[in-house]
Amino acid sequence: MKRNKKILILSHCILNVNSKVYKLANYEGSLQELVIPLMQKGYGFIQLPCPEMLSHGIKRWGQVKEQYDTPYFRKHIKKLLQPILDQLLDYHKNGYELSGCIGVDGSPTCGVYKTCRAKNWEGEISAINSIETLKALTNSLEEVLEQGLLMEEFQKALKKHDIHLPFFAIDEANPDMSIKIILKELV
Ligand code: SF4
Protein backbone atom coordinates (compact mmCIF):
# COMPACT_ATOMS: atom_id res chain seq x y z
CA MET A 1 0.00 0.00 0.00
CA LYS A 2 1.50 3.28 -1.12
CA ARG A 3 -0.48 5.89 0.85
CA ASN A 4 1.72 8.02 3.08
CA LYS A 5 -1.09 9.37 5.26
CA LYS A 6 -0.03 13.01 4.96
CA ILE A 7 -2.72 15.60 4.35
CA LEU A 8 -2.61 19.32 3.66
CA ILE A 9 -5.65 21.58 3.97
CA LEU A 10 -5.79 24.30 1.33
CA SER A 11 -7.88 27.43 0.92
CA HIS A 12 -10.34 26.86 -1.89
CA CYS A 13 -8.87 29.32 -4.40
CA ILE A 14 -5.38 27.79 -4.26
CA LEU A 15 -6.92 24.94 -6.25
CA ASN A 16 -9.56 27.04 -8.02
CA VAL A 17 -8.70 30.68 -8.64
CA ASN A 18 -12.11 31.19 -10.27
CA SER A 19 -13.68 31.60 -6.84
CA LYS A 20 -11.80 34.85 -6.20
CA VAL A 21 -13.36 38.29 -6.57
CA TYR A 22 -13.33 39.10 -10.29
CA LYS A 23 -10.05 40.77 -11.41
CA LEU A 24 -8.13 39.27 -8.49
CA ALA A 25 -6.28 36.36 -10.05
CA ASN A 26 -2.61 35.92 -10.77
CA TYR A 27 -2.78 32.32 -12.02
CA GLU A 28 -5.11 30.55 -14.43
CA GLY A 29 -6.67 27.72 -12.47
CA SER A 30 -4.63 26.18 -9.64
CA LEU A 31 -1.50 27.68 -8.13
CA GLN A 32 0.68 25.14 -9.93
CA GLU A 33 4.04 26.41 -8.64
CA LEU A 34 2.86 25.48 -5.15
CA VAL A 35 0.56 22.55 -5.78
CA ILE A 36 2.67 20.45 -8.18
CA PRO A 37 5.73 20.15 -5.88
CA LEU A 38 3.41 19.29 -2.99
CA MET A 39 1.68 16.63 -5.09
CA GLN A 40 5.05 15.23 -6.13
CA LYS A 41 6.04 15.06 -2.47
CA GLY A 42 3.02 12.82 -1.93
CA TYR A 43 0.62 15.01 0.04
CA GLY A 44 -3.12 14.52 -0.24
CA PHE A 45 -5.24 17.67 -0.21
CA ILE A 46 -8.44 18.72 1.48
CA GLN A 47 -9.94 21.83 -0.11
CA LEU A 48 -11.61 24.25 2.30
CA PRO A 49 -14.86 25.82 1.10
CA CYS A 50 -14.91 29.41 -0.19
CA PRO A 51 -17.41 31.09 2.18
CA GLU A 52 -17.54 34.28 0.12
CA MET A 53 -18.44 32.45 -3.08
CA LEU A 54 -20.99 30.33 -1.21
CA SER A 55 -22.78 33.36 0.17
CA HIS A 56 -22.30 36.28 -2.23
CA GLY A 57 -21.52 34.42 -5.47
CA ILE A 58 -19.05 35.13 -8.24
CA LYS A 59 -20.32 38.65 -8.98
CA ARG A 60 -19.59 39.90 -5.45
CA TRP A 61 -17.62 43.08 -4.78
CA GLY A 62 -14.33 42.91 -2.89
CA GLN A 63 -15.16 43.44 0.77
CA VAL A 64 -13.18 43.97 3.96
CA LYS A 65 -13.24 42.14 7.28
CA GLU A 66 -15.61 44.61 8.97
CA GLN A 67 -18.23 43.95 6.29
CA TYR A 68 -18.09 40.18 6.58
CA ASP A 69 -17.76 40.10 10.35
CA THR A 70 -21.40 39.53 11.21
CA PRO A 71 -23.07 36.81 13.30
CA TYR A 72 -24.65 35.49 10.07
CA PHE A 73 -21.41 35.13 8.16
CA ARG A 74 -19.66 33.47 11.11
CA LYS A 75 -22.58 31.04 11.40
CA HIS A 76 -22.27 30.34 7.65
CA ILE A 77 -18.53 29.65 8.02
CA LYS A 78 -19.05 27.29 10.97
CA LYS A 79 -21.67 25.35 9.04
CA LEU A 80 -19.35 25.01 6.03
CA LEU A 81 -16.42 23.95 8.20
CA GLN A 82 -18.26 21.20 10.05
CA PRO A 83 -17.92 18.45 7.39
CA ILE A 84 -14.24 19.31 6.98
CA LEU A 85 -13.69 19.12 10.74
CA ASP A 86 -15.44 15.76 10.88
CA GLN A 87 -13.04 14.39 8.25
CA LEU A 88 -10.01 15.83 10.03
CA LEU A 89 -11.05 14.32 13.35
CA ASP A 90 -11.45 10.93 11.71
CA TYR A 91 -8.06 11.11 9.98
CA HIS A 92 -6.40 12.38 13.16
CA LYS A 93 -7.90 9.64 15.32
CA ASN A 94 -6.66 7.03 12.87
CA GLY A 95 -3.05 8.13 12.78
CA TYR A 96 -2.99 10.28 9.64
CA GLU A 97 -0.72 13.33 9.70
CA LEU A 98 -2.42 16.69 9.22
CA SER A 99 0.69 18.32 7.82
CA GLY A 100 -0.56 21.89 7.65
CA CYS A 101 -3.08 24.38 6.39
CA ILE A 102 -2.33 26.92 3.67
CA GLY A 103 -4.47 30.06 3.60
CA VAL A 104 -4.41 33.33 1.67
CA ASP A 105 -2.96 36.42 3.34
CA GLY A 106 -4.80 39.63 2.57
CA SER A 107 -8.20 37.95 2.42
CA PRO A 108 -10.87 39.05 4.93
CA THR A 109 -11.86 35.39 5.13
CA CYS A 110 -8.80 33.19 4.56
CA GLY A 111 -5.98 35.43 5.84
CA VAL A 112 -3.67 33.55 8.21
CA TYR A 113 -1.34 36.35 9.33
CA LYS A 114 -2.78 39.34 7.45
CA THR A 115 -6.22 40.53 6.49
CA CYS A 116 -7.75 43.76 5.19
CA ARG A 117 -9.81 46.34 7.02
CA ALA A 118 -11.42 49.69 6.10
CA LYS A 119 -13.60 51.51 8.62
CA ASN A 120 -15.95 53.31 6.23
CA TRP A 121 -16.61 50.68 3.55
CA GLU A 122 -20.38 50.43 3.45
CA GLY A 123 -23.41 51.75 1.67
CA GLU A 124 -24.55 52.53 -1.84
CA ILE A 125 -21.84 52.62 -4.48
CA SER A 126 -23.74 55.02 -6.77
CA ALA A 127 -23.71 57.56 -3.94
CA ILE A 128 -19.94 57.94 -4.35
CA ASN A 129 -20.21 61.12 -6.40
CA SER A 130 -16.68 62.48 -6.46
CA ILE A 131 -13.16 61.24 -7.09
CA GLU A 132 -12.17 62.66 -3.70
CA THR A 133 -14.75 60.53 -1.89
CA LEU A 134 -13.60 57.47 -3.83
CA LYS A 135 -9.96 58.21 -3.04
CA ALA A 136 -10.73 58.70 0.65
CA LEU A 137 -12.49 55.35 0.67
CA THR A 138 -9.72 53.43 -1.09
CA ASN A 139 -7.09 55.16 1.05
CA SER A 140 -8.83 53.89 4.17
CA LEU A 141 -8.08 50.31 3.11
CA GLU A 142 -5.38 48.84 5.34
CA GLU A 143 -3.62 45.56 5.77
CA VAL A 144 -3.65 44.45 9.41
CA LEU A 145 -1.84 41.65 11.19
CA GLU A 146 -4.76 39.42 12.11
CA GLN A 147 -6.59 36.41 10.76
CA GLY A 148 -9.49 36.37 8.36
CA LEU A 149 -12.83 35.08 9.63
CA LEU A 150 -12.62 31.51 8.34
CA MET A 151 -9.15 31.05 9.77
CA GLU A 152 -10.31 32.42 13.14
CA GLU A 153 -13.18 29.96 13.28
CA PHE A 154 -11.11 27.07 11.91
CA GLN A 155 -8.33 27.54 14.45
CA LYS A 156 -10.84 27.85 17.32
CA ALA A 157 -12.48 24.57 16.27
CA LEU A 158 -9.13 22.75 15.94
CA LYS A 159 -8.06 23.98 19.37
CA LYS A 160 -11.31 22.74 20.88
CA HIS A 161 -10.44 19.25 19.62
CA ASP A 162 -6.78 19.58 20.65
CA ILE A 163 -5.55 19.30 17.05
CA HIS A 164 -2.40 21.26 16.30
CA LEU A 165 -1.00 21.86 12.84
CA PRO A 166 1.21 24.48 11.24
CA PHE A 167 -0.43 27.32 9.29
CA PHE A 168 1.10 28.84 6.17
CA ALA A 169 -0.13 31.52 3.79
CA ILE A 170 0.12 32.58 0.19
CA ASP A 171 0.55 36.33 0.43
CA GLU A 172 -1.57 37.89 -2.31
CA ALA A 173 0.91 40.78 -2.40
CA ASN A 174 3.96 38.53 -2.91
CA PRO A 175 2.96 35.00 -3.94
CA ASP A 176 6.40 33.97 -5.25
CA MET A 177 8.11 34.63 -1.93
CA SER A 178 5.42 32.84 0.06
CA ILE A 179 5.59 29.80 -2.25
CA LYS A 180 9.35 29.58 -1.63
CA ILE A 181 8.84 29.76 2.14
CA ILE A 182 6.10 27.13 2.15
CA LEU A 183 7.98 24.70 -0.10
CA LYS A 184 11.07 25.05 2.06
CA GLU A 185 9.03 23.89 5.05
CA LEU A 186 6.98 21.15 3.41
CA VAL A 187 9.03 19.62 0.61
S1 SF4 B 1 -9.26 33.69 -0.14
FE1 SF4 B 1 -10.86 32.38 0.73
S2 SF4 B 1 -12.74 33.56 0.54
FE2 SF4 B 1 -11.23 34.50 -0.83
S3 SF4 B 1 -11.57 33.51 -2.78
FE3 SF4 B 1 -9.99 32.35 -1.74
S4 SF4 B 1 -11.11 30.72 -0.72
FE4 SF4 B 1 -12.61 32.29 -1.27
CSV table of C-alpha atoms and ligand atoms in Angstrom, one decimal:
chain,number,residue,atom,x,y,z
A,1,MET,CA,0.0,0.0,0.0
A,2,LYS,CA,1.5,3.3,-1.1
A,3,ARG,CA,-0.5,5.9,0.9
A,4,ASN,CA,1.7,8.0,3.1
A,5,LYS,CA,-1.1,9.4,5.3
A,6,LYS,CA,0.0,13.0,5.0
A,7,ILE,CA,-2.7,15.6,4.4
A,8,LEU,CA,-2.6,19.3,3.7
A,9,ILE,CA,-5.6,21.6,4.0
A,10,LEU,CA,-5.8,24.3,1.3
A,11,SER,CA,-7.9,27.4,0.9
A,12,HIS,CA,-10.3,26.9,-1.9
A,13,CYS,CA,-8.9,29.3,-4.4
A,14,ILE,CA,-5.4,27.8,-4.3
A,15,LEU,CA,-6.9,24.9,-6.2
A,16,ASN,CA,-9.6,27.0,-8.0
A,17,VAL,CA,-8.7,30.7,-8.6
A,18,ASN,CA,-12.1,31.2,-10.3
A,19,SER,CA,-13.7,31.6,-6.8
A,20,LYS,CA,-11.8,34.8,-6.2
A,21,VAL,CA,-13.4,38.3,-6.6
A,22,TYR,CA,-13.3,39.1,-10.3
A,23,LYS,CA,-10.1,40.8,-11.4
A,24,LEU,CA,-8.1,39.3,-8.5
A,25,ALA,CA,-6.3,36.4,-10.0
A,26,ASN,CA,-2.6,35.9,-10.8
A,27,TYR,CA,-2.8,32.3,-12.0
A,28,GLU,CA,-5.1,30.6,-14.4
A,29,GLY,CA,-6.7,27.7,-12.5
A,30,SER,CA,-4.6,26.2,-9.6
A,31,LEU,CA,-1.5,27.7,-8.1
A,32,GLN,CA,0.7,25.1,-9.9
A,33,GLU,CA,4.0,26.4,-8.6
A,34,LEU,CA,2.9,25.5,-5.2
A,35,VAL,CA,0.6,22.6,-5.8
A,36,ILE,CA,2.7,20.5,-8.2
A,37,PRO,CA,5.7,20.2,-5.9
A,38,LEU,CA,3.4,19.3,-3.0
A,39,MET,CA,1.7,16.6,-5.1
A,40,GLN,CA,5.0,15.2,-6.1
A,41,LYS,CA,6.0,15.1,-2.5
A,42,GLY,CA,3.0,12.8,-1.9
A,43,TYR,CA,0.6,15.0,0.0
A,44,GLY,CA,-3.1,14.5,-0.2
A,45,PHE,CA,-5.2,17.7,-0.2
A,46,ILE,CA,-8.4,18.7,1.5
A,47,GLN,CA,-9.9,21.8,-0.1
A,48,LEU,CA,-11.6,24.3,2.3
A,49,PRO,CA,-14.9,25.8,1.1
A,50,CYS,CA,-14.9,29.4,-0.2
A,51,PRO,CA,-17.4,31.1,2.2
A,52,GLU,CA,-17.5,34.3,0.1
A,53,MET,CA,-18.4,32.4,-3.1
A,54,LEU,CA,-21.0,30.3,-1.2
A,55,SER,CA,-22.8,33.4,0.2
A,56,HIS,CA,-22.3,36.3,-2.2
A,57,GLY,CA,-21.5,34.4,-5.5
A,58,ILE,CA,-19.0,35.1,-8.2
A,59,LYS,CA,-20.3,38.6,-9.0
A,60,ARG,CA,-19.6,39.9,-5.5
A,61,TRP,CA,-17.6,43.1,-4.8
A,62,GLY,CA,-14.3,42.9,-2.9
A,63,GLN,CA,-15.2,43.4,0.8
A,64,VAL,CA,-13.2,44.0,4.0
A,65,LYS,CA,-13.2,42.1,7.3
A,66,GLU,CA,-15.6,44.6,9.0
A,67,GLN,CA,-18.2,43.9,6.3
A,68,TYR,CA,-18.1,40.2,6.6
A,69,ASP,CA,-17.8,40.1,10.4
A,70,THR,CA,-21.4,39.5,11.2
A,71,PRO,CA,-23.1,36.8,13.3
A,72,TYR,CA,-24.7,35.5,10.1
A,73,PHE,CA,-21.4,35.1,8.2
A,74,ARG,CA,-19.7,33.5,11.1
A,75,LYS,CA,-22.6,31.0,11.4
A,76,HIS,CA,-22.3,30.3,7.7
A,77,ILE,CA,-18.5,29.7,8.0
A,78,LYS,CA,-19.1,27.3,11.0
A,79,LYS,CA,-21.7,25.3,9.0
A,80,LEU,CA,-19.4,25.0,6.0
A,81,LEU,CA,-16.4,23.9,8.2
A,82,GLN,CA,-18.3,21.2,10.1
A,83,PRO,CA,-17.9,18.4,7.4
A,84,ILE,CA,-14.2,19.3,7.0
A,85,LEU,CA,-13.7,19.1,10.7
A,86,ASP,CA,-15.4,15.8,10.9
A,87,GLN,CA,-13.0,14.4,8.3
A,88,LEU,CA,-10.0,15.8,10.0
A,89,LEU,CA,-11.1,14.3,13.4
A,90,ASP,CA,-11.4,10.9,11.7
A,91,TYR,CA,-8.1,11.1,10.0
A,92,HIS,CA,-6.4,12.4,13.2
A,93,LYS,CA,-7.9,9.6,15.3
A,94,ASN,CA,-6.7,7.0,12.9
A,95,GLY,CA,-3.1,8.1,12.8
A,96,TYR,CA,-3.0,10.3,9.6
A,97,GLU,CA,-0.7,13.3,9.7
A,98,LEU,CA,-2.4,16.7,9.2
A,99,SER,CA,0.7,18.3,7.8
A,100,GLY,CA,-0.6,21.9,7.7
A,101,CYS,CA,-3.1,24.4,6.4
A,102,ILE,CA,-2.3,26.9,3.7
A,103,GLY,CA,-4.5,30.1,3.6
A,104,VAL,CA,-4.4,33.3,1.7
A,105,ASP,CA,-3.0,36.4,3.3
A,106,GLY,CA,-4.8,39.6,2.6
A,107,SER,CA,-8.2,37.9,2.4
A,108,PRO,CA,-10.9,39.0,4.9
A,109,THR,CA,-11.9,35.4,5.1
A,110,CYS,CA,-8.8,33.2,4.6
A,111,GLY,CA,-6.0,35.4,5.8
A,112,VAL,CA,-3.7,33.6,8.2
A,113,TYR,CA,-1.3,36.3,9.3
A,114,LYS,CA,-2.8,39.3,7.5
A,115,THR,CA,-6.2,40.5,6.5
A,116,CYS,CA,-7.7,43.8,5.2
A,117,ARG,CA,-9.8,46.3,7.0
A,118,ALA,CA,-11.4,49.7,6.1
A,119,LYS,CA,-13.6,51.5,8.6
A,120,ASN,CA,-15.9,53.3,6.2
A,121,TRP,CA,-16.6,50.7,3.6
A,122,GLU,CA,-20.4,50.4,3.4
A,123,GLY,CA,-23.4,51.7,1.7
A,124,GLU,CA,-24.5,52.5,-1.8
A,125,ILE,CA,-21.8,52.6,-4.5
A,126,SER,CA,-23.7,55.0,-6.8
A,127,ALA,CA,-23.7,57.6,-3.9
A,128,ILE,CA,-19.9,57.9,-4.3
A,129,ASN,CA,-20.2,61.1,-6.4
A,130,SER,CA,-16.7,62.5,-6.5
A,131,ILE,CA,-13.2,61.2,-7.1
A,132,GLU,CA,-12.2,62.7,-3.7
A,133,THR,CA,-14.7,60.5,-1.9
A,134,LEU,CA,-13.6,57.5,-3.8
A,135,LYS,CA,-10.0,58.2,-3.0
A,136,ALA,CA,-10.7,58.7,0.6
A,137,LEU,CA,-12.5,55.3,0.7
A,138,THR,CA,-9.7,53.4,-1.1
A,139,ASN,CA,-7.1,55.2,1.1
A,140,SER,CA,-8.8,53.9,4.2
A,141,LEU,CA,-8.1,50.3,3.1
A,142,GLU,CA,-5.4,48.8,5.3
A,143,GLU,CA,-3.6,45.6,5.8
A,144,VAL,CA,-3.6,44.4,9.4
A,145,LEU,CA,-1.8,41.6,11.2
A,146,GLU,CA,-4.8,39.4,12.1
A,147,GLN,CA,-6.6,36.4,10.8
A,148,GLY,CA,-9.5,36.4,8.4
A,149,LEU,CA,-12.8,35.1,9.6
A,150,LEU,CA,-12.6,31.5,8.3
A,151,MET,CA,-9.1,31.1,9.8
A,152,GLU,CA,-10.3,32.4,13.1
A,153,GLU,CA,-13.2,30.0,13.3
A,154,PHE,CA,-11.1,27.1,11.9
A,155,GLN,CA,-8.3,27.5,14.5
A,156,LYS,CA,-10.8,27.8,17.3
A,157,ALA,CA,-12.5,24.6,16.3
A,158,LEU,CA,-9.1,22.8,15.9
A,159,LYS,CA,-8.1,24.0,19.4
A,160,LYS,CA,-11.3,22.7,20.9
A,161,HIS,CA,-10.4,19.2,19.6
A,162,ASP,CA,-6.8,19.6,20.7
A,163,ILE,CA,-5.5,19.3,17.1
A,164,HIS,CA,-2.4,21.3,16.3
A,165,LEU,CA,-1.0,21.9,12.8
A,166,PRO,CA,1.2,24.5,11.2
A,167,PHE,CA,-0.4,27.3,9.3
A,168,PHE,CA,1.1,28.8,6.2
A,169,ALA,CA,-0.1,31.5,3.8
A,170,ILE,CA,0.1,32.6,0.2
A,171,ASP,CA,0.6,36.3,0.4
A,172,GLU,CA,-1.6,37.9,-2.3
A,173,ALA,CA,0.9,40.8,-2.4
A,174,ASN,CA,4.0,38.5,-2.9
A,175,PRO,CA,3.0,35.0,-3.9
A,176,ASP,CA,6.4,34.0,-5.2
A,177,MET,CA,8.1,34.6,-1.9
A,178,SER,CA,5.4,32.8,0.1
A,179,ILE,CA,5.6,29.8,-2.3
A,180,LYS,CA,9.3,29.6,-1.6
A,181,ILE,CA,8.8,29.8,2.1
A,182,ILE,CA,6.1,27.1,2.2
A,183,LEU,CA,8.0,24.7,-0.1
A,184,LYS,CA,11.1,25.0,2.1
A,185,GLU,CA,9.0,23.9,5.1
A,186,LEU,CA,7.0,21.1,3.4
A,187,VAL,CA,9.0,19.6,0.6
B,1,SF4,S1,-9.3,33.7,-0.1
B,1,SF4,FE1,-10.9,32.4,0.7
B,1,SF4,S2,-12.7,33.6,0.5
B,1,SF4,FE2,-11.2,34.5,-0.8
B,1,SF4,S3,-11.6,33.5,-2.8
B,1,SF4,FE3,-10.0,32.4,-1.7
B,1,SF4,S4,-11.1,30.7,-0.7
B,1,SF4,FE4,-12.6,32.3,-1.3
